[in-house]
PDB file of C-alpha atoms and ligand atoms in Angstrom:
ATOM      1  CA  MET A 183     -49.047  56.859  15.181  1.00  0.00           C
ATOM      2  CA  LYS A 184     -51.483  56.778  13.260  1.00  0.00           C
ATOM      3  CA  ILE A 185     -51.796  60.154  11.872  1.00  0.00           C
ATOM      4  CA  THR A 186     -55.896  60.857  10.138  1.00  0.00           C
ATOM      5  CA  HIS A 187     -56.505  63.959   8.166  1.00  0.00           C
ATOM      6  CA  TYR A 188     -59.440  65.943   8.204  1.00  0.00           C
ATOM      7  CA  GLY A 189     -59.025  68.803   5.661  1.00  0.00           C
ATOM      8  CA  GLN A 190     -57.096  72.329   6.354  1.00  0.00           C
ATOM      9  CA  ASN A 191     -54.726  71.807   9.104  1.00  0.00           C
ATOM     10  CA  THR A 192     -56.966  69.484  11.037  1.00  0.00           C
ATOM     11  CA  LEU A 193     -55.146  65.546  11.721  1.00  0.00           C
ATOM     12  CA  SER A 194     -56.275  63.688  14.529  1.00  0.00           C
ATOM     13  CA  ILE A 195     -53.105  61.221  15.899  1.00  0.00           C
ATOM     14  CA  GLU A 196     -53.503  58.227  17.463  1.00  0.00           C
ATOM     15  CA  ILE A 197     -50.682  57.023  19.732  1.00  0.00           C
ATOM     16  CA  GLY A 198     -51.493  53.707  22.045  1.00  0.00           C
ATOM     17  CA  SER A 199     -55.071  54.964  23.743  1.00  0.00           C
ATOM     18  CA  PHE A 200     -54.311  58.142  23.179  1.00  0.00           C
ATOM     19  CA  ASN A 201     -56.124  60.396  20.543  1.00  0.00           C
ATOM     20  CA  ILE A 202     -54.505  64.158  19.536  1.00  0.00           C
ATOM     21  CA  LEU A 203     -56.787  66.408  17.686  1.00  0.00           C
ATOM     22  CA  ILE A 204     -55.348  68.926  15.934  1.00  0.00           C
ATOM     23  CA  ASP A 205     -56.483  72.219  15.097  1.00  0.00           C
ATOM     24  CA  PRO A 206     -60.220  71.281  14.294  1.00  0.00           C
ATOM     25  CA  PHE A 207     -62.329  72.995  11.445  1.00  0.00           C
ATOM     26  CA  ILE A 208     -64.638  71.411  10.057  1.00  0.00           C
ATOM     27  CA  THR A 209     -68.269  72.546  10.735  1.00  0.00           C
ATOM     28  CA  GLN A 210     -67.418  75.499   8.075  1.00  0.00           C
ATOM     29  CA  ASN A 211     -64.737  73.585   5.146  1.00  0.00           C
ATOM     30  CA  GLU A 212     -67.237  72.556   2.652  1.00  0.00           C
ATOM     31  CA  LEU A 213     -64.751  69.655   1.841  1.00  0.00           C
ATOM     32  CA  SER A 214     -65.148  67.852   5.372  1.00  0.00           C
ATOM     33  CA  LYS A 215     -68.679  69.240   7.473  1.00  0.00           C
ATOM     34  CA  ASP A 216     -70.576  66.625   5.459  1.00  0.00           C
ATOM     35  CA  LYS A 217     -68.128  63.945   5.995  1.00  0.00           C
ATOM     36  CA  VAL A 218     -67.107  64.443   9.651  1.00  0.00           C
ATOM     37  CA  ASP A 219     -69.209  64.920  12.701  1.00  0.00           C
ATOM     38  CA  ILE A 220     -67.435  66.437  15.572  1.00  0.00           C
ATOM     39  CA  MET A 221     -68.923  65.327  18.222  1.00  0.00           C
ATOM     40  CA  GLN A 222     -67.368  61.540  17.248  1.00  0.00           C
ATOM     41  CA  LEU A 223     -64.610  62.337  16.923  1.00  0.00           C
ATOM     42  CA  LYS A 224     -61.658  60.946  20.076  1.00  0.00           C
ATOM     43  CA  ALA A 225     -59.765  63.589  21.506  1.00  0.00           C
ATOM     44  CA  ASP A 226     -57.733  63.033  24.688  1.00  0.00           C
ATOM     45  CA  TYR A 227     -56.385  66.370  23.982  1.00  0.00           C
ATOM     46  CA  ILE A 228     -56.805  69.289  21.586  1.00  0.00           C
ATOM     47  CA  PHE A 229     -53.079  70.948  20.292  1.00  0.00           C
ATOM     48  CA  LEU A 230     -53.748  74.479  18.405  1.00  0.00           C
ATOM     49  CA  THR A 231     -50.787  75.944  16.220  1.00  0.00           C
ATOM     50  CA  HIS A 232     -52.069  79.782  16.275  1.00  0.00           C
ATOM     51  CA  ALA A 233     -55.656  81.810  17.274  1.00  0.00           C
ATOM     52  CA  HIS A 234     -56.954  82.000  13.100  1.00  0.00           C
ATOM     53  CA  PHE A 235     -60.428  80.389  12.784  1.00  0.00           C
ATOM     54  CA  ASP A 236     -59.816  77.641  10.122  1.00  0.00           C
ATOM     55  CA  HIS A 237     -57.272  76.376  13.255  1.00  0.00           C
ATOM     56  CA  THR A 238     -59.926  76.950  16.412  1.00  0.00           C
ATOM     57  CA  LEU A 239     -63.132  76.797  15.088  1.00  0.00           C
ATOM     58  CA  ASP A 240     -65.038  73.444  16.520  1.00  0.00           C
ATOM     59  CA  ALA A 241     -62.456  73.126  19.587  1.00  0.00           C
ATOM     60  CA  GLU A 242     -64.645  74.275  22.065  1.00  0.00           C
ATOM     61  CA  ALA A 243     -67.495  72.376  21.341  1.00  0.00           C
ATOM     62  CA  ILE A 244     -64.595  68.970  20.846  1.00  0.00           C
ATOM     63  CA  ALA A 245     -63.324  69.765  23.991  1.00  0.00           C
ATOM     64  CA  LYS A 246     -66.834  70.080  26.154  1.00  0.00           C
ATOM     65  CA  ASN A 247     -68.017  67.225  24.240  1.00  0.00           C
ATOM     66  CA  THR A 248     -64.711  65.235  24.707  1.00  0.00           C
ATOM     67  CA  GLY A 249     -63.494  66.737  28.095  1.00  0.00           C
ATOM     68  CA  ALA A 250     -60.120  67.229  26.232  1.00  0.00           C
ATOM     69  CA  THR A 251     -57.693  69.334  27.386  1.00  0.00           C
ATOM     70  CA  ILE A 252     -56.223  71.951  24.704  1.00  0.00           C
ATOM     71  CA  VAL A 253     -52.527  72.889  24.791  1.00  0.00           C
ATOM     72  CA  SER A 254     -51.458  75.899  23.108  1.00  0.00           C
ATOM     73  CA  ASN A 255     -49.279  78.818  23.563  1.00  0.00           C
ATOM     74  CA  PHE A 256     -50.392  81.506  26.710  1.00  0.00           C
ATOM     75  CA  GLU A 257     -52.807  83.052  24.771  1.00  0.00           C
ATOM     76  CA  ILE A 258     -54.421  81.029  24.060  1.00  0.00           C
ATOM     77  CA  TYR A 259     -54.514  78.613  27.108  1.00  0.00           C
ATOM     78  CA  ASN A 260     -56.135  81.956  28.459  1.00  0.00           C
ATOM     79  CA  HIS A 261     -58.326  82.159  26.146  1.00  0.00           C
ATOM     80  CA  TYR A 262     -60.064  78.753  26.902  1.00  0.00           C
ATOM     81  CA  ALA A 263     -58.712  78.346  30.738  1.00  0.00           C
ATOM     82  CA  GLU A 264     -60.855  81.711  31.066  1.00  0.00           C
ATOM     83  CA  LYS A 265     -64.036  79.481  29.445  1.00  0.00           C
ATOM     84  CA  GLY A 266     -63.326  76.699  32.251  1.00  0.00           C
ATOM     85  CA  LEU A 267     -62.313  73.986  30.156  1.00  0.00           C
ATOM     86  CA  GLU A 268     -59.078  72.586  30.603  1.00  0.00           C
ATOM     87  CA  ALA A 269     -56.258  73.718  29.320  1.00  0.00           C
ATOM     88  CA  MET A 270     -52.134  73.477  29.639  1.00  0.00           C
ATOM     89  CA  PRO A 271     -49.950  76.390  28.142  1.00  0.00           C
ATOM     90  CA  MET A 272     -47.007  75.747  26.564  1.00  0.00           C
ATOM     91  CA  ASN A 273     -44.406  78.201  24.471  1.00  0.00           C
ATOM     92  CA  HIS A 274     -42.272  78.758  22.185  1.00  0.00           C
ATOM     93  CA  GLY A 275     -39.230  76.718  22.657  1.00  0.00           C
ATOM     94  CA  GLY A 276     -41.097  75.180  24.930  1.00  0.00           C
ATOM     95  CA  VAL A 277     -40.715  71.147  25.732  1.00  0.00           C
ATOM     96  CA  ARG A 278     -43.203  69.440  27.551  1.00  0.00           C
ATOM     97  CA  ASP A 279     -44.310  65.927  28.808  1.00  0.00           C
ATOM     98  CA  PHE A 280     -47.449  63.836  28.242  1.00  0.00           C
ATOM     99  CA  GLU A 281     -48.753  60.320  29.154  1.00  0.00           C
ATOM    100  CA  PHE A 282     -48.147  59.382  25.093  1.00  0.00           C
ATOM    101  CA  GLY A 283     -45.017  60.920  24.606  1.00  0.00           C
ATOM    102  CA  ARG A 284     -43.057  64.573  24.165  1.00  0.00           C
ATOM    103  CA  VAL A 285     -44.047  67.126  22.734  1.00  0.00           C
ATOM    104  CA  LYS A 286     -41.749  71.019  21.649  1.00  0.00           C
ATOM    105  CA  TYR A 287     -43.487  73.953  20.606  1.00  0.00           C
ATOM    106  CA  VAL A 288     -41.768  75.463  17.766  1.00  0.00           C
ATOM    107  CA  ASN A 289     -41.253  79.090  15.674  1.00  0.00           C
ATOM    108  CA  ALA A 290     -43.843  79.451  12.868  1.00  0.00           C
ATOM    109  CA  ILE A 291     -43.439  83.320  10.812  1.00  0.00           C
ATOM    110  CA  HIS A 292     -47.272  83.865  10.722  1.00  0.00           C
ATOM    111  CA  THR A 293     -50.192  85.730  12.764  1.00  0.00           C
ATOM    112  CA  SER A 294     -52.076  84.700  15.225  1.00  0.00           C
ATOM    113  CA  SER A 295     -55.561  86.528  16.176  1.00  0.00           C
ATOM    114  CA  PHE A 296     -58.716  85.119  16.947  1.00  0.00           C
ATOM    115  CA  PRO A 297     -62.103  85.854  14.602  1.00  0.00           C
ATOM    116  CA  ASP A 298     -63.295  88.781  17.154  1.00  0.00           C
ATOM    117  CA  GLY A 299     -59.532  90.597  17.341  1.00  0.00           C
ATOM    118  CA  SER A 300     -58.247  89.308  20.261  1.00  0.00           C
ATOM    119  CA  TYR A 301     -54.209  88.253  20.632  1.00  0.00           C
ATOM    120  CA  GLY A 302     -53.436  84.745  20.331  1.00  0.00           C
ATOM    121  CA  GLY A 303     -50.077  85.182  21.551  1.00  0.00           C
ATOM    122  CA  ASN A 304     -47.455  84.219  18.521  1.00  0.00           C
ATOM    123  CA  PRO A 305     -48.046  81.195  16.239  1.00  0.00           C
ATOM    124  CA  GLY A 306     -46.273  78.338  16.489  1.00  0.00           C
ATOM    125  CA  GLY A 307     -45.675  74.321  15.517  1.00  0.00           C
ATOM    126  CA  PHE A 308     -44.985  71.387  17.000  1.00  0.00           C
ATOM    127  CA  VAL A 309     -42.550  68.469  17.300  1.00  0.00           C
ATOM    128  CA  ILE A 310     -44.622  65.211  19.205  1.00  0.00           C
ATOM    129  CA  THR A 311     -42.393  62.165  19.779  1.00  0.00           C
ATOM    130  CA  ALA A 312     -43.398  59.241  20.566  1.00  0.00           C
ATOM    131  CA  GLU A 313     -42.719  55.000  20.011  1.00  0.00           C
ATOM    132  CA  GLU A 314     -39.693  56.346  18.666  1.00  0.00           C
ATOM    133  CA  LYS A 315     -41.215  58.368  15.960  1.00  0.00           C
ATOM    134  CA  SER A 316     -41.049  62.249  15.590  1.00  0.00           C
ATOM    135  CA  ILE A 317     -43.437  64.473  13.685  1.00  0.00           C
ATOM    136  CA  TYR A 318     -43.135  67.984  12.749  1.00  0.00           C
ATOM    137  CA  ILE A 319     -46.606  69.862  12.228  1.00  0.00           C
ATOM    138  CA  SER A 320     -45.293  72.591  10.656  1.00  0.00           C
ATOM    139  CA  GLY A 321     -48.934  74.815  11.361  1.00  0.00           C
ATOM    140  CA  ASP A 322     -49.500  78.087   9.196  1.00  0.00           C
ATOM    141  CA  THR A 323     -46.085  79.443   7.837  1.00  0.00           C
ATOM    142  CA  ALA A 324     -43.658  81.305   5.921  1.00  0.00           C
ATOM    143  CA  LEU A 325     -40.546  78.823   4.568  1.00  0.00           C
ATOM    144  CA  THR A 326     -37.845  79.895   7.584  1.00  0.00           C
ATOM    145  CA  MET A 327     -34.589  79.261   9.309  1.00  0.00           C
ATOM    146  CA  ASP A 328     -35.804  78.250  12.216  1.00  0.00           C
ATOM    147  CA  MET A 329     -36.176  74.828  11.090  1.00  0.00           C
ATOM    148  CA  LYS A 330     -33.209  74.036  10.304  1.00  0.00           C
ATOM    149  CA  LEU A 331     -32.562  73.847  14.370  1.00  0.00           C
ATOM    150  CA  ILE A 332     -35.092  70.817  14.146  1.00  0.00           C
ATOM    151  CA  PRO A 333     -32.978  68.344  13.107  1.00  0.00           C
ATOM    152  CA  MET A 334     -30.031  69.586  15.136  1.00  0.00           C
ATOM    153  CA  GLN A 335     -32.377  67.849  17.773  1.00  0.00           C
ATOM    154  CA  THR A 336     -34.715  65.625  16.404  1.00  0.00           C
ATOM    155  CA  LYS A 337     -34.876  62.741  13.791  1.00  0.00           C
ATOM    156  CA  ILE A 338     -37.800  63.528  11.686  1.00  0.00           C
ATOM    157  CA  ASP A 339     -39.600  60.668  10.698  1.00  0.00           C
ATOM    158  CA  LEU A 340     -43.374  63.041   9.040  1.00  0.00           C
ATOM    159  CA  ALA A 341     -42.733  66.767   8.018  1.00  0.00           C
ATOM    160  CA  ILE A 342     -46.569  67.947   7.580  1.00  0.00           C
ATOM    161  CA  LEU A 343     -46.605  71.093   6.318  1.00  0.00           C
ATOM    162  CA  PRO A 344     -48.838  73.827   4.139  1.00  0.00           C
ATOM    163  CA  VAL A 345     -49.130  73.699   0.767  1.00  0.00           C
ATOM    164  CA  GLY A 346     -51.575  75.654   0.096  1.00  0.00           C
ATOM    165  CA  ASP A 347     -49.887  79.180  -1.211  1.00  0.00           C
ATOM    166  CA  VAL A 348     -50.783  83.134  -0.832  1.00  0.00           C
ATOM    167  CA  VAL A 349     -51.257  82.391   3.143  1.00  0.00           C
ATOM    168  CA  THR A 350     -48.360  80.550   4.585  1.00  0.00           C
ATOM    169  CA  MET A 351     -46.323  78.136   2.280  1.00  0.00           C
ATOM    170  CA  GLY A 352     -46.617  77.237  -0.637  1.00  0.00           C
ATOM    171  CA  VAL A 353     -45.574  73.493  -2.806  1.00  0.00           C
ATOM    172  CA  ASP A 354     -41.786  75.202  -4.035  1.00  0.00           C
ATOM    173  CA  ASP A 355     -41.736  76.510  -0.398  1.00  0.00           C
ATOM    174  CA  ALA A 356     -42.199  73.248   1.380  1.00  0.00           C
ATOM    175  CA  ILE A 357     -39.793  71.677  -0.992  1.00  0.00           C
ATOM    176  CA  ILE A 358     -36.876  73.820   0.247  1.00  0.00           C
ATOM    177  CA  ALA A 359     -39.019  73.271   3.999  1.00  0.00           C
ATOM    178  CA  SER A 360     -38.305  69.650   3.668  1.00  0.00           C
ATOM    179  CA  ASP A 361     -34.833  69.710   3.149  1.00  0.00           C
ATOM    180  CA  PHE A 362     -34.774  72.478   6.641  1.00  0.00           C
ATOM    181  CA  VAL A 363     -36.312  69.928   7.965  1.00  0.00           C
ATOM    182  CA  GLU A 364     -34.214  66.930   6.756  1.00  0.00           C
ATOM    183  CA  CYS A 365     -37.376  64.775   6.008  1.00  0.00           C
ATOM    184  CA  ASN A 366     -38.346  63.526   2.598  1.00  0.00           C
ATOM    185  CA  ARG A 367     -41.181  62.083   3.759  1.00  0.00           C
ATOM    186  CA  VAL A 368     -43.831  65.207   3.387  1.00  0.00           C
ATOM    187  CA  LEU A 369     -47.729  65.352   4.438  1.00  0.00           C
ATOM    188  CA  GLY A 370     -49.632  68.251   2.584  1.00  0.00           C
ATOM    189  CA  VAL A 371     -52.351  70.250   4.702  1.00  0.00           C
ATOM    190  CA  HIS A 372     -54.083  73.385   4.763  1.00  0.00           C
ATOM    191  CA  TYR A 373     -54.888  73.604   0.788  1.00  0.00           C
ATOM    192  CA  ASP A 374     -57.960  73.284  -1.310  1.00  0.00           C
ATOM    193  CA  ALA A 375     -60.445  74.273   2.142  1.00  0.00           C
ATOM    194  CA  LEU A 376     -60.073  78.085   0.828  1.00  0.00           C
ATOM    195  CA  PRO A 377     -61.144  79.449  -2.620  1.00  0.00           C
ATOM    196  CA  PHE A 378     -57.380  81.281  -3.122  1.00  0.00           C
ATOM    197  CA  THR A 379     -56.051  77.773  -1.552  1.00  0.00           C
ATOM    198  CA  LYS A 380     -56.436  75.353  -4.553  1.00  0.00           C
ATOM    199  CA  ILE A 381     -53.543  73.312  -5.353  1.00  0.00           C
ATOM    200  CA  ASP A 382     -53.426  70.947  -8.794  1.00  0.00           C
ATOM    201  CA  HIS A 383     -52.795  67.787  -7.033  1.00  0.00           C
ATOM    202  CA  GLU A 384     -50.870  65.549  -9.575  1.00  0.00           C
ATOM    203  CA  GLU A 385     -48.169  68.884 -10.547  1.00  0.00           C
ATOM    204  CA  ALA A 386     -47.529  69.412  -6.384  1.00  0.00           C
ATOM    205  CA  LYS A 387     -46.797  65.690  -6.231  1.00  0.00           C
ATOM    206  CA  ALA A 388     -44.540  65.254  -9.046  1.00  0.00           C
ATOM    207  CA  LYS A 389     -42.123  68.824  -7.820  1.00  0.00           C
ATOM    208  CA  PHE A 390     -41.484  66.947  -5.051  1.00  0.00           C
ATOM    209  CA  ASN A 391     -41.075  63.578  -6.791  1.00  0.00           C
ATOM    210  CA  LYS A 392     -38.934  65.542  -8.750  1.00  0.00           C
ATOM    211  CA  ALA A 393     -37.022  66.586  -5.261  1.00  0.00           C
ATOM    212  CA  GLY A 394     -36.536  63.304  -4.547  1.00  0.00           C
ATOM    213  CA  LYS A 395     -39.510  63.840  -1.921  1.00  0.00           C
ATOM    214  CA  GLU A 396     -42.691  62.272  -1.233  1.00  0.00           C
ATOM    215  CA  LEU A 397     -45.463  64.233  -1.087  1.00  0.00           C
ATOM    216  CA  ILE A 398     -48.855  62.523   0.578  1.00  0.00           C
ATOM    217  CA  LEU A 399     -52.016  64.587  -0.352  1.00  0.00           C
ATOM    218  CA  LEU A 400     -55.222  62.914   2.266  1.00  0.00           C
ATOM    219  CA  ASP A 401     -58.764  63.079   1.008  1.00  0.00           C
ATOM    220  CA  VAL A 402     -60.215  63.624   3.895  1.00  0.00           C
ATOM    221  CA  GLY A 403     -60.700  60.550   6.597  1.00  0.00           C
ATOM    222  CA  HIS A 404     -58.100  58.579   5.272  1.00  0.00           C
ATOM    223  CA  SER A 405     -55.436  58.066   7.475  1.00  0.00           C
ATOM    224  CA  ILE A 406     -51.434  56.993   7.265  1.00  0.00           C
ATOM    225  CA  ASN A 407     -49.458  55.346  10.016  1.00  0.00           C
ATOM    226  CA  VAL A 408     -45.659  56.627  10.941  1.00  0.00           C
TER     227      VAL A 408
HETATM  228 NI1  LIG B 764     -53.885  80.716  10.197  1.00  0.00          NI
HETATM  229 MN1  LIG B 765     -55.135  78.736   8.507  1.00  0.00          MN
END
């Protein structure tokens, strides 16, 4: 799996010939809007963790441009299916097999309304297993004991966790989350894009190092392999 970060929780995951886009939020993100052209992004699937604007803003435009199928909880699925877009429902605890691998929709502690205030179901995260590796994308969440359930079933090779604090976990709780999911390699997301989520990158990495863990913070458009 090749994972590219486009800011906030926007990720592109390349698995063989498939491209999975997570939580596209680019055209109003000051950190990525001039660097990324959403019309150039490839997507076979768009996975949405929850309905907040900083996760769904560009989903409709990219789905229309690429023909990608939107995958999320039942309420978000419905929202896009009613617009005539390709969409597939999942919900908490559910596993679904795709051509590229297997996906589980897991619990998150957060909220999930659309920008107009309409109900976006409950927020979640995704465990994606493909090419004999598994990644955990927590989505926006607090630290929660439910994370301990994940390694009971799946060995996680990379945990993608928010570290920006204020509206999600911050660095200190993300370190504990990485203990809970039993994965010491963490890709930090959901920082710097909002004025109140600016973090000190070096200090955050040093805290992870001190705990015997690695925190990866990618510049917009940069990638890692799992
Ligand atoms: Ni959110
Ligand atoms: Mn968010």
